[in-house]
GROMACS .gro file of N, CA and C in nm:
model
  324
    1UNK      N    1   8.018   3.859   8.280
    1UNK     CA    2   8.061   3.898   8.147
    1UNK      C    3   8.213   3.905   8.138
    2UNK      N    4   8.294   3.874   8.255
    2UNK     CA    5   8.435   3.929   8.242
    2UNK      C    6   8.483   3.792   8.200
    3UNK      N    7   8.430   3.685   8.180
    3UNK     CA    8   8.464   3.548   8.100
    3UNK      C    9   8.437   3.568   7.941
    4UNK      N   10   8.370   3.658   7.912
    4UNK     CA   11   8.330   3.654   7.796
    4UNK      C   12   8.485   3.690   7.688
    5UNK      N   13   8.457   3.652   7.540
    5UNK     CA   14   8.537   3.670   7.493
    5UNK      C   15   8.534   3.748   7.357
    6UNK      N   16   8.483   3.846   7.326
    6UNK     CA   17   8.467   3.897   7.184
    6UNK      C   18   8.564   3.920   7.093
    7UNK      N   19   8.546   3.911   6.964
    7UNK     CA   20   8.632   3.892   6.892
    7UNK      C   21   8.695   4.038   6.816
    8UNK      N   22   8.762   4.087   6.754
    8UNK     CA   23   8.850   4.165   6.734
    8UNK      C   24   8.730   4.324   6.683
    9UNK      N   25   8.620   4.243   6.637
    9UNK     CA   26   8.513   4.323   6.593
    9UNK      C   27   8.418   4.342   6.696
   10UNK      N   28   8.475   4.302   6.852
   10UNK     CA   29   8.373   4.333   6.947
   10UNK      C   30   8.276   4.210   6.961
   11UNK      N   31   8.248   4.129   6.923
   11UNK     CA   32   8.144   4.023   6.888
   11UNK      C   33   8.144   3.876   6.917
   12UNK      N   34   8.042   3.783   6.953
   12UNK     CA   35   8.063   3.680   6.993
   12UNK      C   36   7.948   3.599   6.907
   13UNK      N   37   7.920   3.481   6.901
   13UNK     CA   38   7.843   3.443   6.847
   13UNK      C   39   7.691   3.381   6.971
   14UNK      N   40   7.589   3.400   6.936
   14UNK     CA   41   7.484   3.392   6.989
   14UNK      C   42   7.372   3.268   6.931
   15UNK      N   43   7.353   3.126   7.001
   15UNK     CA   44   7.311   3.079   6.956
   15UNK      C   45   7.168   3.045   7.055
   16UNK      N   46   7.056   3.117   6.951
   16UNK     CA   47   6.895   3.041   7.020
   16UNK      C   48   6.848   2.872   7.005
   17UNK      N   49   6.867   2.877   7.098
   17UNK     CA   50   6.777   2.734   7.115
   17UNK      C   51   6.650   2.689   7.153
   18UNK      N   52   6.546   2.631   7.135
   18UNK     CA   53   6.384   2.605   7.212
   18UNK      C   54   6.460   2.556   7.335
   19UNK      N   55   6.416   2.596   7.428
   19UNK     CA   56   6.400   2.557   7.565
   19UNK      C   57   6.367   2.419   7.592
   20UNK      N   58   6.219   2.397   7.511
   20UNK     CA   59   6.118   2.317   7.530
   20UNK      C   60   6.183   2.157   7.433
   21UNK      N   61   6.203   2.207   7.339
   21UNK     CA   62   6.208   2.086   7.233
   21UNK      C   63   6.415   2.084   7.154
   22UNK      N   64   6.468   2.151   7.202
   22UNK     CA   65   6.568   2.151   7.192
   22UNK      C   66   6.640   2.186   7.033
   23UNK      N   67   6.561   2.264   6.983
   23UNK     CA   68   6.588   2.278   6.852
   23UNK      C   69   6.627   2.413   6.808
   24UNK      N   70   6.721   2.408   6.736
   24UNK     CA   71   6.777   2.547   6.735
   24UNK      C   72   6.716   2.579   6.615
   25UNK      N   73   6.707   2.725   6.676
   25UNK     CA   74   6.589   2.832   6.608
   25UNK      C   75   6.702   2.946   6.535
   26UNK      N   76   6.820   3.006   6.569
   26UNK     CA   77   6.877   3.105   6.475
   26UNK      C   78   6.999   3.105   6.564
   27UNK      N   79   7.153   3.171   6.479
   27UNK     CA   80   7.274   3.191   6.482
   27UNK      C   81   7.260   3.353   6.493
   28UNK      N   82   7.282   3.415   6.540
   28UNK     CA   83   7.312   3.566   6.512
   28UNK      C   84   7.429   3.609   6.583
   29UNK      N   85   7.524   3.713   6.559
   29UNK     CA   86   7.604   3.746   6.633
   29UNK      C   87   7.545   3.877   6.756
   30UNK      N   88   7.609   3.915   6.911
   30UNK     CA   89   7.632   3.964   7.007
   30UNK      C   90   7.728   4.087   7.015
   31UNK      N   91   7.686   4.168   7.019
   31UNK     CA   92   7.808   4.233   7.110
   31UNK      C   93   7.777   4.310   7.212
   32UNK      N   94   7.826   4.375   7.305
   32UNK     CA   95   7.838   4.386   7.462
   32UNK      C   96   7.726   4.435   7.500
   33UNK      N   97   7.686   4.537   7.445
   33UNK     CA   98   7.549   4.598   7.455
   33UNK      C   99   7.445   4.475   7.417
   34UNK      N  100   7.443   4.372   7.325
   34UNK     CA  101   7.316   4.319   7.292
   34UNK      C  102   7.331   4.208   7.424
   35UNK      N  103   7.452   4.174   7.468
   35UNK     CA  104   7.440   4.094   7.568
   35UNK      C  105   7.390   4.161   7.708
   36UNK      N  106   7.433   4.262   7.726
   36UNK     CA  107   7.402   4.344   7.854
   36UNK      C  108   7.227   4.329   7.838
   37UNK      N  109   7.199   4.390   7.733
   37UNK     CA  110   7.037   4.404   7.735
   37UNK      C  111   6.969   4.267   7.711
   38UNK      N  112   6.994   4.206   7.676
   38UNK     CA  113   6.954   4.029   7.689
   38UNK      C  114   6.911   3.991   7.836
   39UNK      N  115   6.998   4.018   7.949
   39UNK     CA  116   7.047   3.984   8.044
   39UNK      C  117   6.929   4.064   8.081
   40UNK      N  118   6.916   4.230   8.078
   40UNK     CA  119   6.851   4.325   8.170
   40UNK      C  120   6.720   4.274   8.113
   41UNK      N  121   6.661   4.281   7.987
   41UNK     CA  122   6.535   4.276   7.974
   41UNK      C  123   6.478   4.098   7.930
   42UNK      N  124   6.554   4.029   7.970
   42UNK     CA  125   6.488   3.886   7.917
   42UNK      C  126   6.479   3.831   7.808
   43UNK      N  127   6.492   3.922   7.699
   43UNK     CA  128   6.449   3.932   7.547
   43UNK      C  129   6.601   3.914   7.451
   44UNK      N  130   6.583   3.821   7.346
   44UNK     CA  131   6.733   3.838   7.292
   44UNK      C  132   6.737   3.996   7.198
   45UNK      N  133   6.890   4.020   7.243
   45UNK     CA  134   6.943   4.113   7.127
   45UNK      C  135   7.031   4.039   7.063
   46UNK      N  136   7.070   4.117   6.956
   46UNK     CA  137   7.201   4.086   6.883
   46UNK      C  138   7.251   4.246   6.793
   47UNK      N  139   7.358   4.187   6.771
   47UNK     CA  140   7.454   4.317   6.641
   47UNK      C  141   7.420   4.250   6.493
   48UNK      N  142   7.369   4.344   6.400
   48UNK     CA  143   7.340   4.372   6.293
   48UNK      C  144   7.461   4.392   6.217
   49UNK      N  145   7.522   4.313   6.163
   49UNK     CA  146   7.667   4.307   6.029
   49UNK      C  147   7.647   4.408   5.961
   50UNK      N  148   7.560   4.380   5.900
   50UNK     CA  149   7.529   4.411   5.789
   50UNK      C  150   7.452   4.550   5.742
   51UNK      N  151   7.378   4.606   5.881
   51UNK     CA  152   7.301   4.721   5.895
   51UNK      C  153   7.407   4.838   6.006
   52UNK      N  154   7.490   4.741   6.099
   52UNK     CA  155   7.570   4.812   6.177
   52UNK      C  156   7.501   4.861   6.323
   53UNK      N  157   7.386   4.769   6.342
   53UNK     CA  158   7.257   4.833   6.445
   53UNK      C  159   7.249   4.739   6.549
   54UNK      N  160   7.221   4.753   6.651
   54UNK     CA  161   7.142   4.648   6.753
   54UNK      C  162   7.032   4.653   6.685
   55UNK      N  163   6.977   4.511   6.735
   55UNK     CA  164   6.830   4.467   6.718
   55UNK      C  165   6.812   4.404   6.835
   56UNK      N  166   6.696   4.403   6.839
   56UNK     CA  167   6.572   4.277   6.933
   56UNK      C  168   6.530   4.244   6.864
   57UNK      N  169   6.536   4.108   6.853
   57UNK     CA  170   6.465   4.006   6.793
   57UNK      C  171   6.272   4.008   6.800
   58UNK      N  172   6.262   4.039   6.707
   58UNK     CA  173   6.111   4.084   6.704
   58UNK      C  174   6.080   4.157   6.760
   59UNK      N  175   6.124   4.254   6.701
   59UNK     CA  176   6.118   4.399   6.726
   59UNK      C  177   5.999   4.444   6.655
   60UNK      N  178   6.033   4.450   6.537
   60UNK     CA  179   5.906   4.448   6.446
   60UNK      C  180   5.803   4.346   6.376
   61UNK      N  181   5.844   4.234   6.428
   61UNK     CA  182   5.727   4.115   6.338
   61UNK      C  183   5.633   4.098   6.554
   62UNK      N  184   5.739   4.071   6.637
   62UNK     CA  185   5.637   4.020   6.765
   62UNK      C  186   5.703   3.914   6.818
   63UNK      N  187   5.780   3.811   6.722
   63UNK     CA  188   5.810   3.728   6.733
   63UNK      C  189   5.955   3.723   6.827
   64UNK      N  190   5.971   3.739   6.948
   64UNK     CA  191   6.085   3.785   7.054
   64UNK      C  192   6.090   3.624   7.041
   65UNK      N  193   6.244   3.664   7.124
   65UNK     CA  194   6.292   3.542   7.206
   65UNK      C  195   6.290   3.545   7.350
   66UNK      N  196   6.230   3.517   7.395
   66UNK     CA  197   6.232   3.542   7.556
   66UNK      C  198   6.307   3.421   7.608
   67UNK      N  199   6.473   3.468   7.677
   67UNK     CA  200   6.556   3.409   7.707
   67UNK      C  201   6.525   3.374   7.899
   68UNK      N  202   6.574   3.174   7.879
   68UNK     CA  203   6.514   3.134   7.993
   68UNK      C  204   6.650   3.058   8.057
   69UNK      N  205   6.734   3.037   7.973
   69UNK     CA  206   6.896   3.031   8.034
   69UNK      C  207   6.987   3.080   7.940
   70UNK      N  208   7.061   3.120   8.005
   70UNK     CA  209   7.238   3.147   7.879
   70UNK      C  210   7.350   3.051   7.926
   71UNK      N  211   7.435   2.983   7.858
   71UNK     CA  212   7.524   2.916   7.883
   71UNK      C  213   7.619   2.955   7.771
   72UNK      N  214   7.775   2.972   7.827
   72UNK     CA  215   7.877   3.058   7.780
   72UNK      C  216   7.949   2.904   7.686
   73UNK      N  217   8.006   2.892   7.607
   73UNK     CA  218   8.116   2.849   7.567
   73UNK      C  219   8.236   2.781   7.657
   74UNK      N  220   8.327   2.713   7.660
   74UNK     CA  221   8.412   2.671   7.712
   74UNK      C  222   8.552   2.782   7.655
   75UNK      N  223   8.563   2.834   7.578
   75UNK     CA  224   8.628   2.928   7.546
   75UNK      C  225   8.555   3.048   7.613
   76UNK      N  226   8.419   3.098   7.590
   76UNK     CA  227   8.400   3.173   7.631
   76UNK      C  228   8.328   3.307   7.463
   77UNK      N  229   8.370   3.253   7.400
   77UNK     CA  230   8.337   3.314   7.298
   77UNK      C  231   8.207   3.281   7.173
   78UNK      N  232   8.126   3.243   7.252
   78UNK     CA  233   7.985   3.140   7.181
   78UNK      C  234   7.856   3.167   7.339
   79UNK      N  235   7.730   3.187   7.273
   79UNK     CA  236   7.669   3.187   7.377
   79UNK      C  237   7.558   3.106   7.347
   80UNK      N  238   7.442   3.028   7.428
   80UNK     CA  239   7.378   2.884   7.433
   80UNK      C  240   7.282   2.961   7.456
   81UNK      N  241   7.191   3.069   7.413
   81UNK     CA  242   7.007   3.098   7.470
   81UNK      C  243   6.930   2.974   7.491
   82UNK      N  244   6.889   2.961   7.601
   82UNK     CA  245   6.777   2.867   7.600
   82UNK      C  246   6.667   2.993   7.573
   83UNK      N  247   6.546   2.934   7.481
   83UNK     CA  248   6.440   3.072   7.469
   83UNK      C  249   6.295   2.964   7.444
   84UNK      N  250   6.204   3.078   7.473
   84UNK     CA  251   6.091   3.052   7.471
   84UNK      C  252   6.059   3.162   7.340
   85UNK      N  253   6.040   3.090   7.234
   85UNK     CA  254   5.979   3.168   7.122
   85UNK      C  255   5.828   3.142   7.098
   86UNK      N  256   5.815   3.315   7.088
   86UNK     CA  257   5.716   3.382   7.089
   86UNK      C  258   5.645   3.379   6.923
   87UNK      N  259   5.663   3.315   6.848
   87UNK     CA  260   5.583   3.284   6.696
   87UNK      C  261   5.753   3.246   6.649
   88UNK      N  262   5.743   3.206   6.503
   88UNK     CA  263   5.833   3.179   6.405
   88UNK      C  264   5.995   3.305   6.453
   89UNK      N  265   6.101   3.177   6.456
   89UNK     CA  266   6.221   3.233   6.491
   89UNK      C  267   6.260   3.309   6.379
   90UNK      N  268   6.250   3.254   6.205
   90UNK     CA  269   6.340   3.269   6.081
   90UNK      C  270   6.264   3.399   6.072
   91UNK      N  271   6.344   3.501   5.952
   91UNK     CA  272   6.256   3.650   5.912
   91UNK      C  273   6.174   3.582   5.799
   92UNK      N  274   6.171   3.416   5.765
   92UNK     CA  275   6.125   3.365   5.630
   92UNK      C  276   5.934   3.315   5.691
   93UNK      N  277   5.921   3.330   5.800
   93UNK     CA  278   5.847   3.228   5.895
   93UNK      C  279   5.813   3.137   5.895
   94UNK      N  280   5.970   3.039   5.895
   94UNK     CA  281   5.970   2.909   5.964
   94UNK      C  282   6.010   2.927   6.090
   95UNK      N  283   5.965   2.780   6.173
   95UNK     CA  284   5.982   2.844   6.319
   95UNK      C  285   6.134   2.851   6.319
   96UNK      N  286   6.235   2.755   6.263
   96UNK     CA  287   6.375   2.769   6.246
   96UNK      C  288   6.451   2.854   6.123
   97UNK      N  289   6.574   2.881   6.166
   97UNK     CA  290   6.638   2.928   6.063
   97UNK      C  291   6.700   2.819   5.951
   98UNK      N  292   6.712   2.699   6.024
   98UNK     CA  293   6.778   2.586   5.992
   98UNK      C  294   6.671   2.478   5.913
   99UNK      N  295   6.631   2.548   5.799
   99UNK     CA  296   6.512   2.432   5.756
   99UNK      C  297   6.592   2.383   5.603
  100UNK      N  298   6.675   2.427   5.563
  100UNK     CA  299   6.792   2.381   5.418
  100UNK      C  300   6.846   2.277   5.462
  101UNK      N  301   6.803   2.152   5.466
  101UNK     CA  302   6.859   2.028   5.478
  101UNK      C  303   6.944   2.026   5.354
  102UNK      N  304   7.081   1.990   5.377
  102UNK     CA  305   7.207   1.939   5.296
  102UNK      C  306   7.218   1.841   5.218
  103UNK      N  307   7.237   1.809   5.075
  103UNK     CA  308   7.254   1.673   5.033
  103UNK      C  309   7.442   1.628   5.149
  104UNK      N  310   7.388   1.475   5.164
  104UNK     CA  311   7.560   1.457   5.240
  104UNK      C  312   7.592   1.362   5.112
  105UNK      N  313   7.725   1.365   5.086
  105UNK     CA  314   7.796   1.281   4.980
  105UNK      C  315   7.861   1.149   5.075
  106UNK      N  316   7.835   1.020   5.022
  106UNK     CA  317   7.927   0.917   5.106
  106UNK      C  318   8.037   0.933   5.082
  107UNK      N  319   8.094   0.900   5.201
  107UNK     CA  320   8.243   0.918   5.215
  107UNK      C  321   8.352   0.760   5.200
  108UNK      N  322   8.303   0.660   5.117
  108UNK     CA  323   8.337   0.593   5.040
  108UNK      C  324   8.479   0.639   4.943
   0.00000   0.00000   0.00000
């Protein structure tokens, strides 16, 4: 953790990925405690913005992340979960958070 790099609010960014199929499942932010307990119990945490709380990720629906590698950033300030999810990643239940496909405009 002494590579790690949090940002002025304590925080790093935390990104889940499928293990299996390589598809990223959710963005949440970290801070020291959600990483420490990631690490101790297998399971992702993260920091709550918006509520001001740790969470575990399926805490209350079931749906954990059970973390099967971490890989740090080249800065140091971004983290890579490889996870084995346990039902639907999104709080919407899709298995991703990332299901809003973008119109792209040509760049013509």
């Amino acid at each position: 953790m002494e590579n790690l790099k949090f940002d002025d609010n304590g925080l790093l960014t935390g990104i889940a990925q499928d293990a299996n199929s390589g598809q990223v499942l959710m963005v949440a932010m970290m801070n020291a405690e959600a990483f420490n307990l990631t690490v101790k119990t297998g399971f992702a945490h993260f920091w709550s913005r918006s509520r001001q709380t740790l969470w575990l990720k399926g805490e209350t629906s079931g749906n954990r992340l059970e973390v099967q590698r971490i890989f740090a950033d080249c800065d140091g300030d971004a983290l890579l979960m490889l996870v084995r999810a346990r039902g639907p990643a999104c709080h919407t239940g899709e298995k991703s958070c990332f299901f809003n496909e973008l119109e792209l405009k040509s760049a013509e």
